[in-house]
CSV table of C-alpha atoms and ligand atoms in Angstrom, one decimal:
chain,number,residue,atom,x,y,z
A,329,UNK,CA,43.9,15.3,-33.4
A,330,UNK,CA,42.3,17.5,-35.7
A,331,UNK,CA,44.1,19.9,-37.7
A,332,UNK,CA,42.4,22.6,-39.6
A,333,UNK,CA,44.6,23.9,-42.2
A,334,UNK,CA,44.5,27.2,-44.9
A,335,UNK,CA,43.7,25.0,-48.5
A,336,UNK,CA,46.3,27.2,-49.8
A,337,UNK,CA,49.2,25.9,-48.1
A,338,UNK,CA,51.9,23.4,-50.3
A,339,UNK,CA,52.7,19.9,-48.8
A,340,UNK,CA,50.6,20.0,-45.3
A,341,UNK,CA,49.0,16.3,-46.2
A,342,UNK,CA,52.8,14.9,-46.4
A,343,UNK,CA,54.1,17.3,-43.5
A,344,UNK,CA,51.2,16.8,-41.5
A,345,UNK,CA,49.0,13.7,-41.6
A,346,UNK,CA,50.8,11.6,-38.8
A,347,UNK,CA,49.3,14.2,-36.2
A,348,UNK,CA,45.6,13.1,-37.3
A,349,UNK,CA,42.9,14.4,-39.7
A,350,UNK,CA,43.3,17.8,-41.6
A,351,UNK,CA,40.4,19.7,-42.6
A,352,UNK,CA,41.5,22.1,-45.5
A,353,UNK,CA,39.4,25.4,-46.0
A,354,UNK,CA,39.1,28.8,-47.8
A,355,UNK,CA,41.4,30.6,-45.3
A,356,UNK,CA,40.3,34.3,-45.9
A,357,UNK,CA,36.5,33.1,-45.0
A,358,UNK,CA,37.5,30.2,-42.0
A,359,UNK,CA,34.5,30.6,-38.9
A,360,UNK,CA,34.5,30.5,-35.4
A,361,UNK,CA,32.4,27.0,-35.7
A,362,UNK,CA,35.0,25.9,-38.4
A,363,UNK,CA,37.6,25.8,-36.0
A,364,UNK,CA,35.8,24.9,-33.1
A,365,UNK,CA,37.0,21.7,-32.3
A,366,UNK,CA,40.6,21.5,-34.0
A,367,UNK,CA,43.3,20.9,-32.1
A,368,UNK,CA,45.8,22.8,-34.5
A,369,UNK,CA,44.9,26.0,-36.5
A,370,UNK,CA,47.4,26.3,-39.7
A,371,UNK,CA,47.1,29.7,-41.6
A,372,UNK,CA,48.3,32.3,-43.7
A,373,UNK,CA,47.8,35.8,-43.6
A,374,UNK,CA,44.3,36.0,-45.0
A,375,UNK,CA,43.3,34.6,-41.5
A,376,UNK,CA,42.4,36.9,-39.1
A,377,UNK,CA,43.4,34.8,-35.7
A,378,UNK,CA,41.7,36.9,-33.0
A,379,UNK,CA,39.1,36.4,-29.9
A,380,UNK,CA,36.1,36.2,-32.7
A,381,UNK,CA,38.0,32.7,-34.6
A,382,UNK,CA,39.0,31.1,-31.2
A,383,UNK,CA,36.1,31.9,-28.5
A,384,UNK,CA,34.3,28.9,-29.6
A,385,UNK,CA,37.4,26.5,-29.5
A,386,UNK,CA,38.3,25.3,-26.2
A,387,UNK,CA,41.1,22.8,-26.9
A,388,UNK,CA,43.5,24.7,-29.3
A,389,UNK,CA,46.8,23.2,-29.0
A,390,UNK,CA,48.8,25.1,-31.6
A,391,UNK,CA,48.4,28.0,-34.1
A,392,UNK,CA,50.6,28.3,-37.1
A,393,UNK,CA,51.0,30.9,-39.9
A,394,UNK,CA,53.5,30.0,-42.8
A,395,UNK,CA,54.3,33.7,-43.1
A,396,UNK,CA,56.5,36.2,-42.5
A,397,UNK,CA,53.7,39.2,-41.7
A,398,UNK,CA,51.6,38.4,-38.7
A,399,UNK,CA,49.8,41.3,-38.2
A,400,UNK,CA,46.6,39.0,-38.7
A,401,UNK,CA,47.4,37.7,-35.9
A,402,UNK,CA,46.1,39.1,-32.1
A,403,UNK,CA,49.4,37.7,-30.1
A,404,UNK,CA,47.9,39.4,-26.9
A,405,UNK,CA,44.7,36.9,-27.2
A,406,UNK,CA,46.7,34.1,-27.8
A,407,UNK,CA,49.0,34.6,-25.1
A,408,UNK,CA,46.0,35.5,-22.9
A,409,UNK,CA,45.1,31.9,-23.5
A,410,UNK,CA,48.6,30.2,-23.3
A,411,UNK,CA,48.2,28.6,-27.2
A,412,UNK,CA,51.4,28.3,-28.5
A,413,UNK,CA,52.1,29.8,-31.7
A,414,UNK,CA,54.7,29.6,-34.7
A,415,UNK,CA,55.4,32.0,-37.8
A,416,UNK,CA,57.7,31.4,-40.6
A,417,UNK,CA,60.6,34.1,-40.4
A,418,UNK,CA,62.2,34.7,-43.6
A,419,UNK,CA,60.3,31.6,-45.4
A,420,UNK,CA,60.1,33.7,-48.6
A,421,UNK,CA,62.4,36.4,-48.2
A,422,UNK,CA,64.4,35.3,-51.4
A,423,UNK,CA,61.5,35.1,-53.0
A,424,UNK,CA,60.3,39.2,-52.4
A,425,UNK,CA,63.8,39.8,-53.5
A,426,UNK,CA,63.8,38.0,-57.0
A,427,UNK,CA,60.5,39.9,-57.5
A,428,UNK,CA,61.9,42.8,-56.5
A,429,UNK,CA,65.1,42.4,-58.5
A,430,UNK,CA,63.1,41.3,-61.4
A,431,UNK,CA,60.6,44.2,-61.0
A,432,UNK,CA,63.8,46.7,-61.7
A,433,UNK,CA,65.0,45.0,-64.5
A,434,UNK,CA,62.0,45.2,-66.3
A,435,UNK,CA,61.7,49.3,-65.3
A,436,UNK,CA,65.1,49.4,-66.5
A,437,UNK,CA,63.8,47.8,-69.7
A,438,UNK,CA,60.2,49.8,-70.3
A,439,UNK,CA,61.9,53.2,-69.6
A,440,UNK,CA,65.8,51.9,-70.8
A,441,UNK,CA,67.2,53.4,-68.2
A,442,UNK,CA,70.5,51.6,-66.6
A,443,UNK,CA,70.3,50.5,-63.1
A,444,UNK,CA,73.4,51.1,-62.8
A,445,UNK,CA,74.0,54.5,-61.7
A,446,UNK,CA,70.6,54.5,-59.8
A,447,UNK,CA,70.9,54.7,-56.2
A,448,UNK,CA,67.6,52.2,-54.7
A,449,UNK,CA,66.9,52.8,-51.4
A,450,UNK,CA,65.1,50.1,-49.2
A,451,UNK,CA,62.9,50.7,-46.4
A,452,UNK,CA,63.2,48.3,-44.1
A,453,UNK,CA,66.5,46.4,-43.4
A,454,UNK,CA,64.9,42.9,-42.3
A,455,UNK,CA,64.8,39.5,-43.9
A,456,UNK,CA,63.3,40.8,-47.4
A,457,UNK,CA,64.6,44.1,-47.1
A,458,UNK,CA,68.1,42.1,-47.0
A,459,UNK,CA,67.6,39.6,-49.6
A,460,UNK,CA,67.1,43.0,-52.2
A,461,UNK,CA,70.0,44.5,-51.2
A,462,UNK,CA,72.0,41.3,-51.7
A,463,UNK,CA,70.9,40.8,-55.2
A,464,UNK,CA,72.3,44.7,-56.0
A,465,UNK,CA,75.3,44.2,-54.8
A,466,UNK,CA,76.2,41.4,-56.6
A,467,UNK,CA,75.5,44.1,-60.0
A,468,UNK,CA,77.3,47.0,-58.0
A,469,UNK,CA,74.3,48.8,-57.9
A,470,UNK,CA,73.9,51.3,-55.1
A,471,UNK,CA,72.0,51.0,-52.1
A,472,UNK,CA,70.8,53.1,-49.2
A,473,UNK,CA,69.3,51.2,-45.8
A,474,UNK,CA,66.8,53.0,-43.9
A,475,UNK,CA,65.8,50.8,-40.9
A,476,UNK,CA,65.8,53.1,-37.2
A,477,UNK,CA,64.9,50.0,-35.6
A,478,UNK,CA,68.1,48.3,-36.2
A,479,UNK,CA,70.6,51.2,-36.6
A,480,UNK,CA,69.1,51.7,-32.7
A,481,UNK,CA,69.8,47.9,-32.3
A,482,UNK,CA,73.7,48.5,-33.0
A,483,UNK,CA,73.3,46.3,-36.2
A,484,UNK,CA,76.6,47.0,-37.9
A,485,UNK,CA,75.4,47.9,-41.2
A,486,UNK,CA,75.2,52.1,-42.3
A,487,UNK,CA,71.5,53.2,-42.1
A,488,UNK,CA,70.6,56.8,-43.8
A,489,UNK,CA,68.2,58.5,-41.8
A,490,UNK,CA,64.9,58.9,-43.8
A,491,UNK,CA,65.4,62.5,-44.8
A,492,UNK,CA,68.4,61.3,-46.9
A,493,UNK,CA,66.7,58.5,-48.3
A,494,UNK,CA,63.9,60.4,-49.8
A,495,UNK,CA,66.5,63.1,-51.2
A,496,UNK,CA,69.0,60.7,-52.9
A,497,UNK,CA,66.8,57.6,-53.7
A,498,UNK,CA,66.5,57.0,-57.1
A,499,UNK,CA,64.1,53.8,-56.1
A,500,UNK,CA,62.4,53.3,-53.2
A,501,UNK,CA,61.5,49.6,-52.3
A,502,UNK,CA,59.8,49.1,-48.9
A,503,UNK,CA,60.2,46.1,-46.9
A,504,UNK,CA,58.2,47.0,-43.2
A,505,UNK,CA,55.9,45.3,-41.2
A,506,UNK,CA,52.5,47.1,-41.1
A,507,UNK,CA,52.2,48.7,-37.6
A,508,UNK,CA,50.0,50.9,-36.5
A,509,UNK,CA,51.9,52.6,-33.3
A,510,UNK,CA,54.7,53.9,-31.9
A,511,UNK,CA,57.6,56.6,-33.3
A,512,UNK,CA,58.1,54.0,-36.2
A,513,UNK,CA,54.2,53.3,-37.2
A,514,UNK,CA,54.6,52.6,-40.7
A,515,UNK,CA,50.8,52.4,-42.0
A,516,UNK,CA,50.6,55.3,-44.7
A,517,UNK,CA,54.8,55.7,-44.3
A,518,UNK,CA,54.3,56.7,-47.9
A,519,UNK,CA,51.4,59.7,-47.7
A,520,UNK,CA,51.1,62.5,-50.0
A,521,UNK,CA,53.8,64.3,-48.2
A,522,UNK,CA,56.4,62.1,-48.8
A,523,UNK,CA,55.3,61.1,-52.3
A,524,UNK,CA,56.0,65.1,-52.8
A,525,UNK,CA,59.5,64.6,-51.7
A,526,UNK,CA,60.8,61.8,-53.2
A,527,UNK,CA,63.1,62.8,-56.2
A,528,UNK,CA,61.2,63.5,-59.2
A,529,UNK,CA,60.7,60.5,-61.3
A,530,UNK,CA,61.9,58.2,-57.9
A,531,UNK,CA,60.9,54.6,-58.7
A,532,UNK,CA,58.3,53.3,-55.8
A,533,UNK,CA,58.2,49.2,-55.6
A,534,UNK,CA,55.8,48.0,-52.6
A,535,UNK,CA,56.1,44.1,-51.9
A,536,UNK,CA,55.0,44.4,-48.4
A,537,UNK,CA,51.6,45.4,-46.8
A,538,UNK,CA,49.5,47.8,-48.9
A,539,UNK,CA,48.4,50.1,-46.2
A,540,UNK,CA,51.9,51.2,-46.1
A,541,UNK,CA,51.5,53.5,-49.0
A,542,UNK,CA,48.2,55.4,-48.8
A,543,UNK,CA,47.1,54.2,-51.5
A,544,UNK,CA,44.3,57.4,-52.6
A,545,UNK,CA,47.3,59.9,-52.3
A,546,UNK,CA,49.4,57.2,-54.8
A,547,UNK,CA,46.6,57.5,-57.3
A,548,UNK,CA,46.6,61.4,-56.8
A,549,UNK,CA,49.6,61.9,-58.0
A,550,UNK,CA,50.0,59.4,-60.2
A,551,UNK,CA,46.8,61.3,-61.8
A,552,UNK,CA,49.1,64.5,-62.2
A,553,UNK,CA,52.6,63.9,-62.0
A,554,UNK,CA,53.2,59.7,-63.5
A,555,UNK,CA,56.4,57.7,-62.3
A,556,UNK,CA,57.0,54.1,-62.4
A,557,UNK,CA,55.7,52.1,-59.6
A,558,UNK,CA,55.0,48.0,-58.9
A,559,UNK,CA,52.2,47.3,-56.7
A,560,UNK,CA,52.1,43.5,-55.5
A,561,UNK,CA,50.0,44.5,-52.4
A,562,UNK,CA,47.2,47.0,-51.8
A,563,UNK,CA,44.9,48.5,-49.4
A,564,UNK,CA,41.7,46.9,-48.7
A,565,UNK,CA,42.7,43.5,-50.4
A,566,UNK,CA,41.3,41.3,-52.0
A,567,UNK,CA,39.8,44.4,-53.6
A,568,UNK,CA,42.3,46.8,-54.5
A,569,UNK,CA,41.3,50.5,-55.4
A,570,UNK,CA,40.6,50.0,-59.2
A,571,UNK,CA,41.6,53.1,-60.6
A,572,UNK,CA,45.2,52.8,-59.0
A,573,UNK,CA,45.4,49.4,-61.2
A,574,UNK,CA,45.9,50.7,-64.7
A,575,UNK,CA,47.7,53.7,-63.5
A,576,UNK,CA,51.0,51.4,-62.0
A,577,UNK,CA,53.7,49.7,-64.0
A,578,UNK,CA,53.4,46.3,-63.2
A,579,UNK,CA,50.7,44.9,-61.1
A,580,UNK,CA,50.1,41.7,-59.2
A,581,UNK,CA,47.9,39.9,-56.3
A,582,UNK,CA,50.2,39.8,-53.2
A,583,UNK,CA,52.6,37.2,-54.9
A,584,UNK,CA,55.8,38.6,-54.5
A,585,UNK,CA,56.3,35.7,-51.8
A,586,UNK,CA,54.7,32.7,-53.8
A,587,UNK,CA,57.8,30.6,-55.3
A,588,UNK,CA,57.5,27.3,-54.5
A,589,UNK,CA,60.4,26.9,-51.7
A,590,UNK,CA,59.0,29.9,-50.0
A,591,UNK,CA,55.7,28.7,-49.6
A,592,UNK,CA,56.9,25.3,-48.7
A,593,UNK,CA,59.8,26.6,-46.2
A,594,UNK,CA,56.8,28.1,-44.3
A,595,UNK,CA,54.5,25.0,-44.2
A,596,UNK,CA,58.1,23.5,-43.3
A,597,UNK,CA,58.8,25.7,-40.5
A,598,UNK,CA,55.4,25.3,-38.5
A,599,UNK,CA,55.8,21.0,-39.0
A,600,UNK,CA,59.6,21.6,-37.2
A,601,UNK,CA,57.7,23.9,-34.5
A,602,UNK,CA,54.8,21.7,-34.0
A,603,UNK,CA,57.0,18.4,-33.5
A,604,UNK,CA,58.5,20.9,-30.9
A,605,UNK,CA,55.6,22.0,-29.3
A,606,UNK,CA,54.3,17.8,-28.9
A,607,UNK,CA,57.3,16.7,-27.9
A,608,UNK,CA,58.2,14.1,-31.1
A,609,UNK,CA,60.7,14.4,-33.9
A,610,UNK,CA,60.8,15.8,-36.9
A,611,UNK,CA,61.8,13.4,-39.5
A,612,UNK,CA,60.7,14.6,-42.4
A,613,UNK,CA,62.8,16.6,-44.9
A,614,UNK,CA,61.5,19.1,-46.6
A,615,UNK,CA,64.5,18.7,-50.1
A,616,UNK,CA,62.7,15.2,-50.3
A,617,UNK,CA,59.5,17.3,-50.7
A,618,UNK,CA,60.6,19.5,-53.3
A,619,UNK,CA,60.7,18.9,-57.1
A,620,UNK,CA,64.2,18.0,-58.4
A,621,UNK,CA,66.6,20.9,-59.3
A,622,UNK,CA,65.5,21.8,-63.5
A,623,UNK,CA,68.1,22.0,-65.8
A,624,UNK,CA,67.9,24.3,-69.0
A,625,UNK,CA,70.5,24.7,-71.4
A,626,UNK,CA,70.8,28.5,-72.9
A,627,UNK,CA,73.6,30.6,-74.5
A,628,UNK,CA,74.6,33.0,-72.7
A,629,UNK,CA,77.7,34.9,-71.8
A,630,UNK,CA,79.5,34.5,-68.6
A,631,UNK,CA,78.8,37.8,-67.9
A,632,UNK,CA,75.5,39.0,-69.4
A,633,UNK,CA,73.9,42.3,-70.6
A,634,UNK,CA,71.5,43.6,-68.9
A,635,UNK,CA,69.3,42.0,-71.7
A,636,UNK,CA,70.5,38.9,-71.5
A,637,UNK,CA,70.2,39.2,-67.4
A,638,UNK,CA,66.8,40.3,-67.9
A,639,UNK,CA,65.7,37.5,-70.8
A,640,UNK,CA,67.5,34.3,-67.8
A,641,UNK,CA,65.4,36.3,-65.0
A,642,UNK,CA,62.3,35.9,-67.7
A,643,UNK,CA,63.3,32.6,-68.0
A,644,UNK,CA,62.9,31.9,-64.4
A,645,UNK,CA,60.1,34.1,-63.7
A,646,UNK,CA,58.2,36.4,-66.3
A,647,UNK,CA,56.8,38.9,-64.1
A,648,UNK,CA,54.7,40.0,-67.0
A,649,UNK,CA,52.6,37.0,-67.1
A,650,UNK,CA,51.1,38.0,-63.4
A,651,UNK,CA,50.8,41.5,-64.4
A,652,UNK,CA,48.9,41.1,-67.4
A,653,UNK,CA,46.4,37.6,-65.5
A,654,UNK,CA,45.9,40.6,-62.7
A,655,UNK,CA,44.8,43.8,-65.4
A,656,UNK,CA,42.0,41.0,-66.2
A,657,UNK,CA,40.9,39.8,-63.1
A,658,UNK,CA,41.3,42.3,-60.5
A,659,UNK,CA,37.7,43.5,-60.7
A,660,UNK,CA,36.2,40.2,-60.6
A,661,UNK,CA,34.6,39.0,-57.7
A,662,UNK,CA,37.0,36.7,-55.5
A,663,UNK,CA,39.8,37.5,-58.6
A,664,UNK,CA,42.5,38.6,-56.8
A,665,UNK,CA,41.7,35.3,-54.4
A,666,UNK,CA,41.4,33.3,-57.6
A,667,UNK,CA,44.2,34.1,-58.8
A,668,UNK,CA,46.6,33.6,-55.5
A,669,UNK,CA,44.9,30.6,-55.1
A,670,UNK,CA,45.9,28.8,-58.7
A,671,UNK,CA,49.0,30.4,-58.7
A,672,UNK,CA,51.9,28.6,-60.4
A,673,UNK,CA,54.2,28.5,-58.2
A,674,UNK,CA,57.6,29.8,-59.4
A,675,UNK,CA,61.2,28.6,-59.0
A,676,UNK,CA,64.1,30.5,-57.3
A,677,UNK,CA,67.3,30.8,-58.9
A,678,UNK,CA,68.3,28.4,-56.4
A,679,UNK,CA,66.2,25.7,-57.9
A,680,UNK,CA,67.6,26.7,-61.4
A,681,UNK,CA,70.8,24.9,-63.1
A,682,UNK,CA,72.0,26.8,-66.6
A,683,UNK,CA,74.3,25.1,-69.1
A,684,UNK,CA,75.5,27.2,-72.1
A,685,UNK,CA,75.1,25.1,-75.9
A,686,UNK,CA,78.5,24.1,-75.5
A,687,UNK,CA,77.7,22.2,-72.9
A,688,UNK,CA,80.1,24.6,-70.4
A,689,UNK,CA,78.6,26.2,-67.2
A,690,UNK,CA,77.0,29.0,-66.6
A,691,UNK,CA,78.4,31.1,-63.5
A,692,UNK,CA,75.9,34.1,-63.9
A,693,UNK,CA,73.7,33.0,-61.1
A,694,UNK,CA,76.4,33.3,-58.7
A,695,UNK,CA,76.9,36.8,-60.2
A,696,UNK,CA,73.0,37.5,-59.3
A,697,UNK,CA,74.1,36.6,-55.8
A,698,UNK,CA,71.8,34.1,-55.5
A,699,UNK,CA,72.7,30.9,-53.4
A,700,UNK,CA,72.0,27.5,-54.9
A,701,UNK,CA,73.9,24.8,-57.2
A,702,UNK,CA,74.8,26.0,-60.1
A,703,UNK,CA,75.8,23.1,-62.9
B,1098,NAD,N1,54.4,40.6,-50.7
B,1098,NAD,C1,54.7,39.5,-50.1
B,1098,NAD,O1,54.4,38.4,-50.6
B,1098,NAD,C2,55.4,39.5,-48.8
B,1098,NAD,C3,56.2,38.4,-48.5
B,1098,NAD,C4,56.9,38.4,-47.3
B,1098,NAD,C5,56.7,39.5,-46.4
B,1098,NAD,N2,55.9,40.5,-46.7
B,1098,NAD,C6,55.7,41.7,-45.8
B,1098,NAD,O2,57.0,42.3,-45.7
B,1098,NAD,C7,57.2,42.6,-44.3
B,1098,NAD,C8,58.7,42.6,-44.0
B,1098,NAD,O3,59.2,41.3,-44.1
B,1098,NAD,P1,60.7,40.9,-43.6
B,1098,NAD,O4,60.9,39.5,-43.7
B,1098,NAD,O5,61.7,41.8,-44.2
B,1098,NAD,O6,60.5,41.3,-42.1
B,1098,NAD,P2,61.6,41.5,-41.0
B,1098,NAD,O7,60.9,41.5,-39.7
B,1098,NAD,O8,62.7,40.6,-41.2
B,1098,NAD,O9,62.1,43.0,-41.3
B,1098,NAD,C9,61.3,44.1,-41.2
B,1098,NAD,C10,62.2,45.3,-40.9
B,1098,NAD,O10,61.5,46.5,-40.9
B,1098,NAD,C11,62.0,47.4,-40.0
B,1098,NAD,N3,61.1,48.4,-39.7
B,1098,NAD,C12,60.0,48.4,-38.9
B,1098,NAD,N4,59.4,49.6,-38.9
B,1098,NAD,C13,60.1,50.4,-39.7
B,1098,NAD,C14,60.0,51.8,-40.1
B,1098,NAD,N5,59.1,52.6,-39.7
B,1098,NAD,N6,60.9,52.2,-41.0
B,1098,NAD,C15,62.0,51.5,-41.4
B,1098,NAD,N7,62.1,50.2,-41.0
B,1098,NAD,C16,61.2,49.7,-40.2
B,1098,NAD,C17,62.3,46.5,-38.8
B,1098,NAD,O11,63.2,47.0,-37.9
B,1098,NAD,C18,62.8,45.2,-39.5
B,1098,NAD,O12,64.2,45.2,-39.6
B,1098,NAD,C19,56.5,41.5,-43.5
B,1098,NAD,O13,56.1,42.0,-42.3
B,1098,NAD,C20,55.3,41.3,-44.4
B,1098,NAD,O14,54.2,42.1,-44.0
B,1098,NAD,C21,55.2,40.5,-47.9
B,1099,DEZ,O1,53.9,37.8,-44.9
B,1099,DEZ,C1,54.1,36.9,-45.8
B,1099,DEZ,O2,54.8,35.9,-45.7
B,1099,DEZ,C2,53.4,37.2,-47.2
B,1099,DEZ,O3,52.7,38.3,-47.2
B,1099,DEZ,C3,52.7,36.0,-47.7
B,1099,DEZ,O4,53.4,35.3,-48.6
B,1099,DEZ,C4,51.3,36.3,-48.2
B,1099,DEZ,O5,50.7,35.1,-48.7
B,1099,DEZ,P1,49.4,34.5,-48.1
B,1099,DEZ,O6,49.7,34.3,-46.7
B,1099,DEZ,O7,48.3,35.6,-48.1
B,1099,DEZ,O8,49.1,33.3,-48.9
């Protein structure tokens, strides 16, 4: 068989070679006569997967994305042709929530302001959505869920209606698929109406698709009235609007989901999928894959200031490093690209153990409300 596989993807020659030959290309520029004859199409979401990639290919067995979007993806064609086809749910969703918690703590540190009376409110109540509200509440910090789609569901949890969320919000992280129709469309949720109604000074954090936030109205008011806002994804990416750039808080190149057990949970969860699909076992583990558990010995105190929270989260990911590689390189051509594509993948908490100097352990991660081994 031939597999033809996104070059960006961890761990698909150890996952993947007993099914035959991989191919590995540049994912956002993969052609019709690239794929033509593989058997197995692995991507990510730089891949547009439609009628124009697959015409050519008559003997598609499998498509793959190791993602959680998959708006890239035309499920009616692929349906239309019977192909079988696998995303990764929740493969990163820790991940967007250490950025995201890590994103606040450094607001809270450029504007010293305490999270802890602020009120964050998260748009979307879904795998990402959840994994940001599970680090606040381990600090007690407040949060509001606005997700219609599950309140109408009967998911147990207390939704705010939108209305609320934009008058009490201190912070507003959004966490939504990118969809274009229906009562719930969320492409340009955040227009210049609603930036005028958030609460004056509201923080804005956008880890999910960038046409959420319509991104000329952003840079409007950002223009007249400033207020602290992360950007990890943009419209019209790879090329993001370039005057926005210098305008936000922290900045980065779609990378909110690139630690190293997200990206490998994904390539993971299309080798269980495609065992499934051709009827073999998987056998492989992907803890064998991974680099061993990194132990670090600090001083901190069992329960630590926000500074010392914010110098361990540092520790694990310095946020700042991205933001400052992206101010250079985001009007580059193929930058942004560049840049995902030699990222150094980061950590989770999970993969972190912390000793204080006296050799005792620390119990702070736990406190974080991340899962994971803590020694
Ligand atoms: N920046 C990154 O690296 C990165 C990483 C992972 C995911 N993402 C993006 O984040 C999105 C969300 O990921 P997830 O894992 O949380 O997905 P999910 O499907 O688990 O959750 C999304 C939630 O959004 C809700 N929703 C849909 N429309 C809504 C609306 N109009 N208002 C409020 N809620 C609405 C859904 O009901 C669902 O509960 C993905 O679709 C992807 O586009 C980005
Ligand atoms: O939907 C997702 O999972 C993320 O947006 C994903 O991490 C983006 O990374 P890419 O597929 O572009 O490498």
């Amino acid at each position: 068989m031939k597999l033809v596989v996104d070059e960006n993807m961890p761990y698909v020659r150890e996952l993947f070679s007993d099914f035959g030959e991989i191919v590995s290309l540049n994912g956002r520029h993969m052609t019709a006569e690239q794929v033509a004859d593989a058997d197995v199409l692995l991507v990510r979401s730089v891949t547009k997967v439609n009628q124009a990639l697959l015409a050519q290919n008559s003997k598609l067995k499998f498509v793959g994305s190791a993602t959680i979007g998959t708006d890239h993806i035309d499920h009616d064609y692929l349906t239309s042709r019977d192909i079988p086809f696998a995303s990764a749910p929740g493969c990163n969703a820790t991940s967007v929530g250490e950025y995201v918690f890590n994103a606040l703590l450094e607001l809270a540190d450029k504007y010293q302001a305490s999270l802890a009376g602020k009120t964050v409110g998260i748009v979307g109540a879904g795998n990402t959505g959840s994994a940001v509200a599970k680090c606040l509440a381990a600090w007690g910090i407040n949060t509001l869920l606005y997700d219609p789609l599950l309140a109408q569901q009967g998911d147990p949890r207390e939704f705010v209606s939108f209305d609320t969320l934009l008058a009490e919000a201190d912070v507003i992280t959004l966490h939504v698929p990118i969809t274009h129709e229906g009562a719930f469309a969320t492409h340009h949720l955040i227009d210049a109406t609603v930036l005028e109604r958030m609460k004056p000074g509201c923080w804005l954090i956008n880890a999910c698709r960038g046409e959420v936030v319509d991104n000329l109205a952003l840079l409007n008011k950002l223009k007249t009235a400033p207020f602290p806002v992360v950007l990890d994804v943009w419209e019209g990416e790879p090329k993001p609007l370039a005057e926005l750039v210098p305008l936000v808080d922290i900045a980065t190149p779609h990378i909110a989901g690139y630690s190293l057990e997200g990206k490998a949970l994904g390539t993971f969860m299309l080798y269980q999928r495609l065992c499934e699909v051709m009827n073999t076992s998987a056998d492989k583990s992907l803890t064998a894959l991974l680099p061993a558990t990194w132990y670090q010995t600090l001083t901190l105190n069992q329960l630590p200031s926000a500074a010392e929270l914010l110098r361990l989260c540092r520790f694990v990911y310095d946020l700042r490093d991205d933001d400052r590689q992206f101010r250079k390189i985001h009007q580059i051509p193929d930058g942004f690209d560049n840049m995902r594509k030699n990222h150094r993948h980061r950590r989770e908490f999970s993969a972190l153990a912390l000793v204080n100097a006296d050799g005792s352990e620390v119990d702070c991660l736990s406190k974080l409300g991340f899962s994971g081994v803590i020694r």
